[in-house]
Amino acid sequence: MLMRMSTLFLRTLRDDPVDAEVDSHRLLVRAGYIRRAAPGIYTWLPLGLKVLAKVEQVVREEMAAAGAQEIHFPALLPREPYEATNRWTEYGPNLFRLHDRRGNDYLLAPTHEEMFTLVVKDLYSSYKDLPLALYQIQTKYRDEARPRAGLLRGREFIMKDAYTFDIDAESHAASYQAQRDAYERIFARLGLPYVIVTATSGAMGGSRSEEFLSPSPIGEDTYVRSAGGYAANVEAVTTPVPEPVPFDGAPAAHVEDTPDTPTIASLVDVANARFPRPDGSWTAADTLKNVVVALTHPDGGREVVVIGLPGDREVDLKRLEAAVEPAAVEAAGDADFAAHPELVKGYIGPSALGPNAAGARDVAPDGRVLAGAVRYLLDPRVVPGTRWITGADEAGRHVFELVAGRDFTADGTIEAAEVRAGDPAPDGSGPLELARGIEMGHVFDLGTKYSQALGLTVLDQNGKSRVVHMGSYGVGVSRAVAALAENFHDERGLTWPVAVAPAHVHIIATGKDEAVFTAAEEIATQAQERGLEVLIDDRRKVSPGVKFADAELLGVPVVVVVGRGLADGVVEVRRRAAGVTEEVKVAGAAGHVAEVVASLR
Amino acid sequence: MLMRMSTLFLRTLRDDPVDAEVDSHRLLVRAGYIRRAAPGIYTWLPLGLKVLAKVEQVVREEMAAAGAQEIHFPALLPREPYEATNRWTEYGPNLFRLHDRRGNDYLLAPTHEEMFTLVVKDLYSSYKDLPLALYQIQTKYRDEARPRAGLLRGREFIMKDAYTFDIDAESHAASYQAQRDAYERIFARLGLPYVIVTATSGAMGGSRSEEFLSPSPIGEDTYVRSAGGYAANVEAVTTPVPEPVPFDGAPAAHVEDTPDTPTIASLVDVANARFPRPDGSWTAADTLKNVVVALTHPDGGREVVVIGLPGDREVDLKRLEAAVEPAAVEAAGDADFAAHPELVKGYIGPSALGPNAAGARDVAPDGRVLAGAVRYLLDPRVVPGTRWITGADEAGRHVFELVAGRDFTADGTIEAAEVRAGDPAPDGSGPLELARGIEMGHVFDLGTKYSQALGLTVLDQNGKSRVVHMGSYGVGVSRAVAALAENFHDERGLTWPVAVAPAHVHIIATGKDEAVFTAAEEIATQAQERGLEVLIDDRRKVSPGVKFADAELLGVPVVVVVGRGLADGVVEVRRRAAGVTEEVKVAGAAGHVAEVVASLR
C-alpha cells in the first residue's frame, strides 16, 4: 500500500479544535483522521479509516479464534422487540426514536440483545445447536446527554457486540471465559493497557459483568484496586457493613438550637463548642447528612428519595445512578419540597422519614414507596446503634445522639456515597486505591433476562424445554481508536503502535533536488516489496519544516528522511515514538526500515 | 478459511418465505443468507455476510484503481446541509427524519452529496488540490413506499457512493470516465451482466447521468435499445417530434352526441359507424385522451395537471414521475374534480384547457400555472395541425376534427406516454426494443448544483474563485448480492460465481463410516493449503439427501462428495452451476478441485 501526501485527502491543522477537551480528540482532528459532522457524530477521513480498519481486523481475528461467527444486524429496528424487554422505555432519552412513513415506531439500536435472541430463536431449537457465539461489528446510536471528547463518547459509534447462547450456567461460564480471553488478546494486540474490573450491569441487566478499562486520567469511569487483587468500577463497590453497635444505655436524643450552621463544618464547630462529647470531639463523620434527590422512573413516575450518609462523604452521582438504574436522577426541585413539607431544607432528619415515622407502608417491586411518600435510604455504614447529629426537621435546630435502629429506621440501604482512597476493599484484601479509566470492553452474564422475555428456549436431552443462558460482550471499536491516541501521543503529535498505524513508514523527500525525490520513490518501492505500508511525502513546494511537523503529528511509527545526506549516500531513519534517529546507507534503507518495523511489533 | 456445517449458524428452509416475490429473495432467505428484520430491512447471516464482503472488496479494489480515496460519513446527519440544497424537503416521505433529545432535526442519509461537498470545502481551497475522487461504502436509508423483493429495494441498504471534484467540465469528463470505467470493471469481475443506458438524474440533479442496469425480467427499470446503439432508461427517452401538419382548409371542428362510449375502443367504433372519415377509418391513434393527475410539489402545494396524449398510448407512471420530479404524482380525486368544474369526467377536451381557453396566465419557475389553474401538457406527438377526436367538455359528447394549434394550445409538452417496442429511437438509430433491468449503478455529472448551493469554490491559477464541478457515482452493494442471486440460480438453488461465493468448495461427507469423515477432513485441509475457502458438511446424523439438497441450495461452485466410492479410492467432484459430476482419485482430489475452481474464475 502506498499513499502520497501530494494527493492524500488530508489537511493538518495548526490549531486545536475549539471543542476539544482531550488530547486524542485534539490530535485526531488536527492530524486529519476524523472530522466532526454534528455533536458526537464524526466523519472518518482516509487515515482515520485505516486505523479503524486495523482495529476491526484484530477484533475479527480474535472473535474467529474464540469461535464466534460474524453476522450483521440493521441499525434501524422496529419497536416491538425492545418493547418486549421494556428497553424501549428504559432507555429513556438516550434512545433515538423515529417513525416510518406509515407511522410505525422504529429506533436506532444502541445494542442488539433483542435481535440476537430473536434470530437464534428463529433458527435453533435444540441443545445440540448450543453452545453458540455470534457477533457483529456495527454502527450504534445513543443520544447522549453530553457527547464529549470526540470519539470517546459519541452518539454514532462503532461497536463489536458478541452474544453467547448456552444450555446452562456451567456451559455459559466457558463461553464467557472464551470471550473474556479473546478480549485480553484483542487489547494486548492493540497495545492498549487495560485492567479488568467488576462492574454493574446497568441497562443490560443480568447477573454479573466485568469491564475492561484502559487507565487514563481523562477516563469517565473511576475504578478501585486493592493490593490483594480486588478490582472494581466504583459503581460496583459494595461498602463493608460494620457490626451493629449495642445501644443499651446510650443517652437519649436531644434537640438543640443550632443557628448559623449552614455547612457540616460549621455544625461540627458549634457541636464541639456548645455540646462537647464526653468521649472525644465530634467530627463530620458523626453527622448524618440527608440528601434529597428526585428519580424519574421509566414509566415516567417521579419519586422523591432522601439518602442519609455520614457527613464526611459526598454522594457520588455515578454510583447513585448505577444504584437506582433504570431510573434517572436529578436534583430535587422546589415543587418536590413543596409536595413534601416534612422536608425542611437544611434541617432534614430521619425522624420525619422512613417506616418508623410513616407507619406501615406499601412498597412497589422496584422499591418505590407507594402513595407518593418519600423513600428514605441509608448508607450501609449507618448500622443500628450508630449515634448521629442530624437535622431536627425544624429550621435552626439539630438533634444529637439520634441512634439508628432505636430512634429511626429507613426503607433500605443504598450504595451512593463516594468511595475514597484508603477505604477497605469489600473482600478484605486491603485498602483501595482509586484511578480513572476509559471503558473499552464490557462482558456480561445476562442469565435468562432476554431469553425469558423473548421466549428463546431449546429442548434438552430429555426433550424438556430449557430457557437459554445468554452472555453479551462489547468492545468499543471507534472508541478504541481514541483510547489508542490517548495512550500513544506526545506533545508533537500521535505515536501509533505498528499494529494500528495508518502506515508502517513515512518517507519524506526534502529539498528541491530531483535525486532526492527519485531516491525516496525507490525506497518506497522497496519498502512495499517487503510488505510495508508506505506513506510518502512527495510534495514539491512544501518546506522540510512543514513536512517534519506533519510527520510528527501523523505519528507513523518509522520516518525516513531523504535529504542532504543523500549526497553522502545516507538517509535518516527515525523511530517516531522513541524520538531516536540514525543514519543508514540509502542502499539498505528499506531493509533496515523493515527490521525496525518488525522490532516495534 | 474453513466453515463447518455442524456449527455454522445456518438453517436452510424447505418453504419459500410468504413475502418473497422474486427468486433472489426466495433463495437468499431459504438458503440462510439473509433474514428479514422489518419491511425492507434485512439481517445478514454468516454466508450472506461473506458474499457481501466479497462484493465490497471488489468495489474497494476498483475504486482504488480509479484513484478514489475511501472515507466514511455518519448515517445520522443534521438537517442543515440538506436544507441548503432543498433536499430536506424534496425527498418528501422517502426521508427518515428524527429529532435528538434537544429537539434538533436529523435525518438518516439516503445519499451524501452535501456532506462530501462540505468536507472538501472544509479541507481544500486551491485548483492544485484537484482533481479529487472520494468514496465510501456505507449504510443508507430510504423510507420506500413499497419496499420489495428482499435486498432489491430495501429501506436500509449498503451503497458505494463516490464523488469527484474538478476545476472544470473538461477535467470532470476524465473523472467521470474513470469512474465509469471502474464500474465496467466492477460488474465484469462480479460476473454481473450489465447495459449502460442514458438516464434521468432525478433527485440528484445535475446535467447528465447514465445507469448500469443488469438485465432481468424482474427489474424495476425498463430500458430501450436500438440496433444503432441507442440505449436509455425509458424515463429518459425523448419522443421524436413529427413535423407540423399544414391545416389550411382543414374541416371545421364539430361536436357530436356520442352516448355509450366509455372506452377509446367504443368511441372509435361509434366514430367509424356514424361519422366515417373521408380519408380512411378512425383509429385509437386519432383520439386525444386527456388524463387528469394531481401533483404534490415539495412545498406541499397540490396542482391538477391534464395530460393529452394519443388514445392508443397509456401514461407510463414512471416516465410521468421522472418528468415532474421532484413533485409526486397521484390520481386526481373527487375534490380535484370538484375544484375544477371545467373537467367533465370522461369528456375532458382541450377546448376548456390551456392558455387559449384560459387567456394569458402566469407560470411559476417550476412550470406550475399560478392561481390554482389546471396545467395542460401534451404528448410531443400532438404537433400543430394534427386532427383529433376528443372530449367536448360536455357529458355524452365528443368533438371531431379538433386541430392542434388552430383550436387549442397547451402549457407545454411532457414525456409521459409509454414507450413501445418499434418506436423510433430519438437519435434516428432505428426502432427500439424494450427490456427490463435492475439498476446496479448510476453515474452523474452533477455540474455545480451542490458546489454552488454549499459554496464549494477553489482559487484557480489566476487567483480567481471557481465553483467546483462535481460528479456522483453509486453502486448498490447489497443490491448487487440480490442481482447476483437473480442471475445465478436454478430450480434447485443458488449457483454463485467463484468471485463472490461464500466458499470455493463444499465438501460433503456421507454415510456413517468414520473413514469417510476422516477423508473429507483431509481433503478440506489440503484444499485450504491450496488457498481455497472450504465449507465442510461434517454433520453426523444428517442424511445424504439432506446434505445434497443443502449443497444445491447454498450454491458453492464446487461440491466434493466423499462417500461409498472411497472404498475404491474415489470421490465425486461436481460443478454446481453446470451440473457436471466426475469421479477423481481421493489422493489428487484437492489439487483437482483447485484446478476446477481456477477454471471457473
CSV table of C-alpha atoms in Angstrom, one decimal, chain A residues 54-68 135 137 182 185-186 189:
chain,number,residue,atom,x,y,z
A,54,LYS,CA,-6.9,-2.3,11.6
A,55,VAL,CA,-8.7,-2.3,14.9
A,56,GLU,CA,-11.7,-4.1,13.3
A,57,GLN,CA,-9.4,-6.7,11.8
A,58,VAL,CA,-7.8,-7.5,15.1
A,59,VAL,CA,-11.2,-7.8,16.7
A,60,ARG,CA,-12.4,-10.1,13.8
A,61,GLU,CA,-9.5,-12.4,14.1
A,62,GLU,CA,-9.8,-12.8,17.8
A,63,MET,CA,-13.6,-13.3,17.6
A,64,ALA,CA,-13.0,-16.1,15.0
A,65,ALA,CA,-10.3,-17.6,17.3
A,66,ALA,CA,-12.9,-17.6,20.1
A,67,GLY,CA,-15.3,-19.5,17.7
A,68,ALA,CA,-17.7,-16.6,17.2
A,135,TYR,CA,-21.0,-11.2,16.8
A,137,ILE,CA,-19.2,-5.0,14.1
A,182,ALA,CA,-10.4,-13.0,23.4
A,185,ARG,CA,-5.8,-10.9,23.4
A,186,ILE,CA,-7.5,-8.0,21.5
A,189,ARG,CA,-2.5,-7.0,20.3
